[in-house]
């Protein structure tokens, strides 16, 4: 059974760095054919795509966050990470890690999600 | 970015009801549209991908349709466990974008 679990919730001050990890169990993160992604949901708002790392190691980031975000995979630990620098109040959100899959017909979707980690940015 | 607009934002329904939620994209996305179910404190769950394909393990009372810019999610006979928030997501291009959600209550 595939499970994803984000590391714990965080309280940060403006300008600090957000670091989250996502532990993957039930499947090897190096198994290929999947991507590993981060999303977030600010209070009362829609889910927002942060970025993606493909099994090739290629990353894709939301242009609105690209200058501040890094996603990386640690294959030895079956986990992947999110680093967001210079956080501000607008970065307050529930952060989700997900696995991206692709159907035989070529459709991409996110088939496994963590339960989310709350990140609060406040002075 | 592609803007996804859902309606209604909330919906009051009863057990056994047929429920339809709509999602509109700001530009054509072919059939690159997914539907998710969200419950507080639980991991979101994909229900439909490619606009109409039922994800493995999802009950057949859920169905999706549409192409281009207009899509629908239908629950044929509402069950108690279906009270949740539903959102659409386009996978046509990155950055992937979601609708704001429809709360079923």
XYZ file of C-alpha atoms in Angstrom:
228
model
C 0.000 0.000 0.000
C 1.531 3.263 -1.119
C 1.667 5.910 1.601
C 3.099 9.409 1.707
C 3.735 11.293 4.934
C 4.888 14.868 5.240
C 7.200 15.881 8.049
C 5.689 17.902 10.863
C 3.905 21.202 10.893
C 5.999 24.347 11.236
C 5.749 27.859 12.595
C 8.120 30.208 10.798
C 8.935 33.895 10.900
C 9.051 35.977 7.724
C 12.312 35.577 5.770
C 13.003 32.128 7.219
C 13.294 28.954 5.160
C 10.623 26.284 4.944
C 11.869 22.699 4.729
C 9.558 19.742 4.404
C 10.227 16.116 3.620
C 7.850 13.483 2.334
C 8.472 9.884 3.337
C 7.284 7.361 0.779
C 6.414 3.817 1.788
C 4.963 0.837 -0.026
C 6.871 1.608 -3.216
C 10.410 2.552 -4.146
C 10.770 6.205 -5.061
C 13.274 5.004 -7.649
C 10.755 2.690 -9.250
C 10.373 4.860 -12.315
C 7.281 6.015 -14.231
C 6.198 8.380 -11.458
C 6.782 11.980 -10.542
C 6.849 13.438 -7.061
C 5.128 16.730 -6.403
C 4.239 19.347 -3.849
C 1.020 21.328 -3.597
C -0.288 23.756 -1.030
C -3.650 25.136 -0.001
C -3.814 28.521 1.721
C -6.798 29.045 4.037
C -9.988 29.468 2.018
C -8.211 29.182 -1.330
C -7.768 26.611 -4.069
C -4.946 24.112 -4.175
C -1.791 25.532 -5.727
C 0.865 23.595 -7.617
C 4.358 24.189 -6.236
C 6.425 21.849 -8.370
C 7.372 18.430 -9.579
C 10.429 16.207 -9.875
C 10.370 13.478 -12.497
C 12.114 10.125 -12.240
C 14.729 11.559 -14.609
C 15.588 14.163 -11.993
C 14.181 16.993 -14.087
C 12.218 19.507 -12.066
C 9.311 21.751 -12.931
C 8.315 24.664 -10.734
C 5.397 27.043 -10.651
C 6.761 30.273 -12.172
C 5.253 32.222 -9.291
C 7.558 30.384 -6.849
C 10.474 29.365 -9.050
C 12.982 31.808 -7.597
C 12.430 30.491 -4.057
C 11.716 26.761 -4.386
C 13.781 23.584 -4.664
C 12.469 20.026 -4.854
C 14.878 17.119 -4.500
C 14.742 13.351 -4.125
C 16.773 11.200 -1.737
C 16.525 7.747 -3.269
C 18.493 6.114 -0.452
C 15.796 7.139 2.037
C 12.756 6.888 -0.254
C 11.866 10.479 0.442
C 11.682 13.786 -1.341
C 11.892 17.305 -0.065
C 10.667 20.847 -0.501
C 12.669 23.933 0.357
C 11.051 27.364 0.105
C 13.207 30.344 1.000
C 12.312 33.824 2.233
C 8.840 32.861 3.413
C 6.141 35.435 4.023
C 2.636 35.438 5.449
C 1.197 34.507 2.038
C 3.069 31.187 2.255
C 0.874 30.107 5.168
C -0.874 26.978 3.936
C -1.439 23.253 4.236
C 1.362 21.625 2.246
C 0.785 18.285 0.517
C 3.196 15.853 -1.083
C 1.848 13.664 -3.869
C 2.788 11.014 -6.384
C 2.100 11.786 -10.000
C 1.074 8.947 -12.275
C 0.278 8.623 -15.928
C -2.393 6.414 -17.439
C -1.843 4.195 -20.449
C -3.771 6.767 -22.454
C -1.327 9.474 -21.392
C -3.309 11.331 -18.758
C -1.426 12.661 -15.751
C -3.013 12.724 -12.328
C -2.006 12.559 -8.686
C -2.934 9.185 -7.271
C -1.466 9.250 -3.768
C -1.358 12.176 -1.362
C -0.048 12.812 2.104
C -2.409 14.142 4.748
C -0.758 17.541 4.690
C 1.538 19.588 6.916
C 0.443 22.971 8.227
C 2.959 25.744 7.760
C 2.261 29.059 9.439
C 4.307 32.172 8.762
C 3.893 34.867 11.357
C 6.057 37.437 13.050
C -2.086 30.045 -16.092
C -5.310 28.227 -16.899
C -8.123 29.370 -14.609
C -10.497 26.671 -13.400
C -13.934 27.771 -12.211
C -16.270 25.420 -10.366
C -19.920 25.774 -9.611
C -21.603 25.743 -7.279
C -19.217 26.584 -4.450
C -21.449 24.668 -2.061
C -24.326 22.295 -2.526
C -26.882 20.956 -0.115
C -28.065 17.431 -0.935
C -29.557 14.333 0.649
C -28.761 10.650 0.647
C -29.832 9.111 -2.631
C -29.777 12.390 -4.568
C -28.167 12.726 -7.975
C -25.567 15.473 -7.758
C -23.785 17.322 -10.549
C -20.810 19.650 -10.172
C -19.451 21.671 -13.061
C -15.980 22.900 -13.883
C -15.006 25.360 -16.602
C -11.520 26.020 -17.922
C -10.431 29.446 -19.167
C -9.053 27.832 -22.333
C -9.455 24.494 -24.016
C -7.825 21.603 -22.155
C -9.083 18.766 -24.358
C -9.931 16.051 -21.796
C -7.009 16.721 -19.450
C -9.230 17.120 -16.425
C -9.139 15.313 -13.087
C -11.558 15.285 -10.162
C -10.564 14.891 -6.515
C -12.407 14.349 -3.247
C -11.146 16.097 -0.129
C -12.053 15.343 3.464
C -10.655 17.270 6.424
C -7.690 15.491 7.973
C -7.474 12.940 5.197
C -5.389 12.666 2.066
C -7.171 13.897 -1.067
C -8.345 11.143 -3.373
C -8.475 11.104 -7.150
C -11.858 10.009 -8.476
C -11.738 10.673 -12.210
C -8.848 11.282 -14.600
C -8.878 12.182 -18.265
C -12.329 13.731 -17.761
C -14.171 10.403 -17.742
C -11.930 7.555 -16.590
C -12.817 6.131 -13.196
C -9.780 5.641 -10.971
C -9.329 2.099 -9.708
C -11.275 1.438 -6.525
C -13.646 4.385 -6.919
C -17.347 3.459 -6.760
C -19.197 3.451 -10.058
C -21.724 6.005 -8.798
C -19.072 8.595 -9.660
C -18.771 9.606 -13.294
C -17.222 12.425 -15.290
C -17.860 13.936 -18.675
C -16.908 16.847 -20.880
C -14.170 18.078 -23.150
C -12.718 21.372 -24.279
C -13.636 23.841 -21.565
C -16.727 22.418 -19.836
C -16.791 19.395 -17.553
C -19.090 17.736 -15.047
C -18.753 15.351 -12.137
C -21.868 13.369 -11.333
C -22.667 11.286 -8.285
C -25.616 9.132 -9.277
C -26.904 8.299 -5.787
C -25.336 10.166 -2.921
C -24.024 8.046 -0.039
C -23.155 9.227 3.499
C -19.422 8.944 2.851
C -19.699 11.268 -0.167
C -20.164 14.430 1.894
C -16.866 16.144 1.191
C -15.308 18.832 -0.955
C -14.719 18.129 -4.634
C -12.260 19.917 -6.875
C -11.249 19.767 -10.500
C -7.675 20.021 -11.764
C -6.348 20.550 -15.254
C -3.359 18.477 -16.333
C -3.130 20.056 -19.800
C -0.178 22.265 -18.910
C 1.901 23.339 -15.967
C 1.434 25.070 -13.655
C -1.369 22.615 -12.922
C -4.356 24.498 -11.560
C -7.400 23.591 -9.484
C -10.891 24.867 -9.107
C -11.771 26.467 -5.794
C -13.795 23.445 -4.723
C -17.435 22.498 -4.226
C -18.485 21.656 -0.700
C -21.177 19.016 -0.583
C -23.222 19.223 2.585
